[in-house]
């Protein structure tokens, strides 16, 4: 087997990797800079500014109001990628230690393979399942700590978030490349926001007092961690083989764990170092094999 990936595929994979690395900062951003106990409000203010910015940029470049190619596809993808995923993810972040929430994310490659098989009849290769399983074990070694507190609601929220996100990966690939990447991502975000904001006001009450610290957190999370990151991510999903993006996505929990240790001045155990090596090796090997077919 020729293991040398085409230069274009390697470039796309490297650029796509920037998205999950950026998402790895989500845990520390939410816990340190944003209002606590308001998952729907945080999710709404994460998606609405991002959607407005992307639709505005797309409209300006087209010299007309940008619209998605298919409202049906935009609505379905909006629900999977943002409407369900973000609130569930934020609930998991609030209720679980970062390591436990991240460890659940380690099963995304297996979820994507299983959903692709069940929905579209594409049986995953044994090699893909082996790499995904090894990668998930690597993530678990890195982020799960012996004294981690397991909250059942947080665990179910984390599982639901990852199922929703994995379904979004599968369907994004299936719906194909849109005419405008910016308009597609922007309208997905806006559609999610139009549901999340009223839900936040009904369920959680009026908005909390916003501090300068909160504004910095929302600006970073919305514009960098959402608008820019998801444009990069969607482009990668549509151009890379189905098995590659979920493996690249494992860079998110690894980045989150690394930031946590650096911020809290925590040391790494031998097993955690082994987990880092296993996960990074799985990401690299899996992406390379996917790119070469």
PDB file of N, CA and C in Angstrom, residues 20-62:
ATOM      1  N   UNK A  20     -10.617  21.452  15.306  1.00  0.00           N
ATOM      2  CA  UNK A  20     -10.703  20.803  16.615  1.00  0.00           C
ATOM      3  C   UNK A  20      -9.676  21.317  17.623  1.00  0.00           C
ATOM      4  N   UNK A  21      -8.523  21.773  17.147  1.00  0.00           N
ATOM      5  CA  UNK A  21      -7.570  22.374  18.081  1.00  0.00           C
ATOM      6  C   UNK A  21      -8.187  23.613  18.719  1.00  0.00           C
ATOM      7  N   UNK A  22      -8.885  24.418  17.911  1.00  0.00           N
ATOM      8  CA  UNK A  22      -9.575  25.590  18.441  1.00  0.00           C
ATOM      9  C   UNK A  22     -10.681  25.189  19.408  1.00  0.00           C
ATOM     10  N   UNK A  23     -11.440  24.132  19.069  1.00  0.00           N
ATOM     11  CA  UNK A  23     -12.502  23.667  19.964  1.00  0.00           C
ATOM     12  C   UNK A  23     -11.953  23.172  21.293  1.00  0.00           C
ATOM     13  N   UNK A  24     -10.699  22.774  21.302  1.00  0.00           N
ATOM     14  CA  UNK A  24     -10.099  22.320  22.549  1.00  0.00           C
ATOM     15  C   UNK A  24     -10.027  23.403  23.613  1.00  0.00           C
ATOM     16  N   UNK A  25     -10.214  24.657  23.200  1.00  0.00           N
ATOM     17  CA  UNK A  25     -10.213  25.767  24.160  1.00  0.00           C
ATOM     18  C   UNK A  25     -11.605  26.040  24.729  1.00  0.00           C
ATOM     19  N   UNK A  26     -12.617  25.298  24.270  1.00  0.00           N
ATOM     20  CA  UNK A  26     -13.995  25.575  24.678  1.00  0.00           C
ATOM     21  C   UNK A  26     -14.194  25.416  26.182  1.00  0.00           C
ATOM     22  N   UNK A  27     -13.665  24.330  26.737  1.00  0.00           N
ATOM     23  CA  UNK A  27     -13.895  24.042  28.167  1.00  0.00           C
ATOM     24  C   UNK A  27     -13.371  25.178  29.037  1.00  0.00           C
ATOM     25  N   UNK A  28     -12.134  25.591  28.814  1.00  0.00           N
ATOM     26  CA  UNK A  28     -11.562  26.642  29.654  1.00  0.00           C
ATOM     27  C   UNK A  28     -12.255  27.982  29.396  1.00  0.00           C
ATOM     28  N   UNK A  29     -12.682  28.230  28.151  1.00  0.00           N
ATOM     29  CA  UNK A  29     -13.392  29.483  27.849  1.00  0.00           C
ATOM     30  C   UNK A  29     -14.726  29.552  28.572  1.00  0.00           C
ATOM     31  N   UNK A  30     -15.499  28.465  28.503  1.00  0.00           N
ATOM     32  CA  UNK A  30     -16.822  28.451  29.136  1.00  0.00           C
ATOM     33  C   UNK A  30     -16.713  28.544  30.653  1.00  0.00           C
ATOM     34  N   UNK A  31     -15.806  27.767  31.235  1.00  0.00           N
ATOM     35  CA  UNK A  31     -15.718  27.730  32.694  1.00  0.00           C
ATOM     36  C   UNK A  31     -15.057  28.972  33.282  1.00  0.00           C
ATOM     37  N   UNK A  32     -14.193  29.641  32.536  1.00  0.00           N
ATOM     38  CA  UNK A  32     -13.447  30.770  33.092  1.00  0.00           C
ATOM     39  C   UNK A  32     -13.992  32.132  32.680  1.00  0.00           C
ATOM     40  N   UNK A  33     -14.673  32.211  31.522  1.00  0.00           N
ATOM     41  CA  UNK A  33     -15.036  33.524  30.993  1.00  0.00           C
ATOM     42  C   UNK A  33     -16.535  33.757  30.812  1.00  0.00           C
ATOM     43  N   UNK A  34     -17.354  32.711  30.870  1.00  0.00           N
ATOM     44  CA  UNK A  34     -18.768  32.874  30.544  1.00  0.00           C
ATOM     45  C   UNK A  34     -19.671  32.654  31.756  1.00  0.00           C
ATOM     46  N   UNK A  35     -20.923  33.158  31.712  1.00  0.00           N
ATOM     47  CA  UNK A  35     -21.863  32.973  32.824  1.00  0.00           C
ATOM     48  C   UNK A  35     -22.102  31.486  33.095  1.00  0.00           C
ATOM     49  N   UNK A  36     -22.159  31.133  34.364  1.00  0.00           N
ATOM     50  CA  UNK A  36     -22.325  29.737  34.734  1.00  0.00           C
ATOM     51  C   UNK A  36     -23.808  29.365  34.843  1.00  0.00           C
ATOM     52  N   UNK A  37     -24.109  28.107  34.583  1.00  0.00           N
ATOM     53  CA  UNK A  37     -25.465  27.605  34.756  1.00  0.00           C
ATOM     54  C   UNK A  37     -26.470  28.085  33.728  1.00  0.00           C
ATOM     55  N   UNK A  38     -25.992  28.578  32.579  1.00  0.00           N
ATOM     56  CA  UNK A  38     -26.900  29.082  31.536  1.00  0.00           C
ATOM     57  C   UNK A  38     -26.552  28.436  30.183  1.00  0.00           C
ATOM     58  N   UNK A  39     -26.692  27.117  30.049  1.00  0.00           N
ATOM     59  CA  UNK A  39     -26.252  26.442  28.818  1.00  0.00           C
ATOM     60  C   UNK A  39     -26.967  26.921  27.563  1.00  0.00           C
ATOM     61  N   UNK A  40     -28.281  27.157  27.632  1.00  0.00           N
ATOM     62  CA  UNK A  40     -29.005  27.595  26.445  1.00  0.00           C
ATOM     63  C   UNK A  40     -28.606  29.015  26.057  1.00  0.00           C
ATOM     64  N   UNK A  41     -28.450  29.886  27.043  1.00  0.00           N
ATOM     65  CA  UNK A  41     -28.046  31.266  26.765  1.00  0.00           C
ATOM     66  C   UNK A  41     -26.651  31.304  26.154  1.00  0.00           C
ATOM     67  N   UNK A  42     -25.733  30.542  26.723  1.00  0.00           N
ATOM     68  CA  UNK A  42     -24.360  30.499  26.197  1.00  0.00           C
ATOM     69  C   UNK A  42     -24.364  29.948  24.774  1.00  0.00           C
ATOM     70  N   UNK A  43     -25.150  28.882  24.541  1.00  0.00           N
ATOM     71  CA  UNK A  43     -25.216  28.304  23.196  1.00  0.00           C
ATOM     72  C   UNK A  43     -25.781  29.312  22.199  1.00  0.00           C
ATOM     73  N   UNK A  44     -26.825  30.047  22.610  1.00  0.00           N
ATOM     74  CA  UNK A  44     -27.442  31.022  21.704  1.00  0.00           C
ATOM     75  C   UNK A  44     -26.472  32.135  21.334  1.00  0.00           C
ATOM     76  N   UNK A  45     -25.751  32.651  22.329  1.00  0.00           N
ATOM     77  CA  UNK A  45     -24.810  33.739  22.041  1.00  0.00           C
ATOM     78  C   UNK A  45     -23.524  33.237  21.391  1.00  0.00           C
ATOM     79  N   UNK A  46     -23.354  31.948  21.368  1.00  0.00           N
ATOM     80  CA  UNK A  46     -22.233  31.401  20.611  1.00  0.00           C
ATOM     81  C   UNK A  46     -22.569  31.351  19.124  1.00  0.00           C
ATOM     82  N   UNK A  47     -23.801  30.988  18.780  1.00  0.00           N
ATOM     83  CA  UNK A  47     -24.131  30.751  17.380  1.00  0.00           C
ATOM     84  C   UNK A  47     -24.646  31.998  16.655  1.00  0.00           C
ATOM     85  N   UNK A  48     -25.426  32.862  17.330  1.00  0.00           N
ATOM     86  CA  UNK A  48     -26.044  33.991  16.631  1.00  0.00           C
ATOM     87  C   UNK A  48     -25.029  34.976  16.048  1.00  0.00           C
ATOM     88  N   UNK A  49     -24.069  35.491  16.829  1.00  0.00           N
ATOM     89  CA  UNK A  49     -23.100  36.414  16.225  1.00  0.00           C
ATOM     90  C   UNK A  49     -22.296  35.762  15.110  1.00  0.00           C
ATOM     91  N   UNK A  50     -21.929  34.498  15.312  1.00  0.00           N
ATOM     92  CA  UNK A  50     -21.164  33.787  14.285  1.00  0.00           C
ATOM     93  C   UNK A  50     -21.961  33.687  12.995  1.00  0.00           C
ATOM     94  N   UNK A  51     -23.261  33.327  13.109  1.00  0.00           N
ATOM     95  CA  UNK A  51     -24.098  33.208  11.926  1.00  0.00           C
ATOM     96  C   UNK A  51     -24.289  34.527  11.210  1.00  0.00           C
ATOM     97  N   UNK A  52     -24.508  35.589  11.969  1.00  0.00           N
ATOM     98  CA  UNK A  52     -24.693  36.906  11.370  1.00  0.00           C
ATOM     99  C   UNK A  52     -23.449  37.353  10.607  1.00  0.00           C
ATOM    100  N   UNK A  53     -22.288  37.126  11.200  1.00  0.00           N
ATOM    101  CA  UNK A  53     -21.034  37.524  10.552  1.00  0.00           C
ATOM    102  C   UNK A  53     -20.828  36.762   9.245  1.00  0.00           C
ATOM    103  N   UNK A  54     -21.040  35.451   9.260  1.00  0.00           N
ATOM    104  CA  UNK A  54     -20.800  34.641   8.062  1.00  0.00           C
ATOM    105  C   UNK A  54     -21.791  34.980   6.946  1.00  0.00           C
ATOM    106  N   UNK A  55     -23.067  35.154   7.294  1.00  0.00           N
ATOM    107  CA  UNK A  55     -24.065  35.504   6.275  1.00  0.00           C
ATOM    108  C   UNK A  55     -23.774  36.895   5.714  1.00  0.00           C
ATOM    109  N   UNK A  56     -23.356  37.827   6.573  1.00  0.00           N
ATOM    110  CA  UNK A  56     -23.037  39.181   6.106  1.00  0.00           C
ATOM    111  C   UNK A  56     -21.851  39.171   5.148  1.00  0.00           C
ATOM    112  N   UNK A  57     -20.799  38.417   5.490  1.00  0.00           N
ATOM    113  CA  UNK A  57     -19.627  38.338   4.610  1.00  0.00           C
ATOM    114  C   UNK A  57     -19.998  37.702   3.278  1.00  0.00           C
ATOM    115  N   UNK A  58     -20.793  36.628   3.334  1.00  0.00           N
ATOM    116  CA  UNK A  58     -21.205  35.948   2.106  1.00  0.00           C
ATOM    117  C   UNK A  58     -22.079  36.853   1.242  1.00  0.00           C
ATOM    118  N   UNK A  59     -22.982  37.577   1.869  1.00  0.00           N
ATOM    119  CA  UNK A  59     -23.869  38.482   1.121  1.00  0.00           C
ATOM    120  C   UNK A  59     -23.077  39.613   0.473  1.00  0.00           C
ATOM    121  N   UNK A  60     -22.099  40.138   1.215  1.00  0.00           N
ATOM    122  CA  UNK A  60     -21.281  41.218   0.671  1.00  0.00           C
ATOM    123  C   UNK A  60     -20.482  40.736  -0.539  1.00  0.00           C
ATOM    124  N   UNK A  61     -19.933  39.509  -0.446  1.00  0.00           N
ATOM    125  CA  UNK A  61     -19.139  38.991  -1.561  1.00  0.00           C
ATOM    126  C   UNK A  61     -19.992  38.677  -2.784  1.00  0.00           C
ATOM    127  N   UNK A  62     -21.258  38.293  -2.566  1.00  0.00           N
ATOM    128  CA  UNK A  62     -22.156  37.962  -3.671  1.00  0.00           C
ATOM    129  C   UNK A  62     -22.952  39.176  -4.169  1.00  0.00           C
TER     130      UNK A  62
END
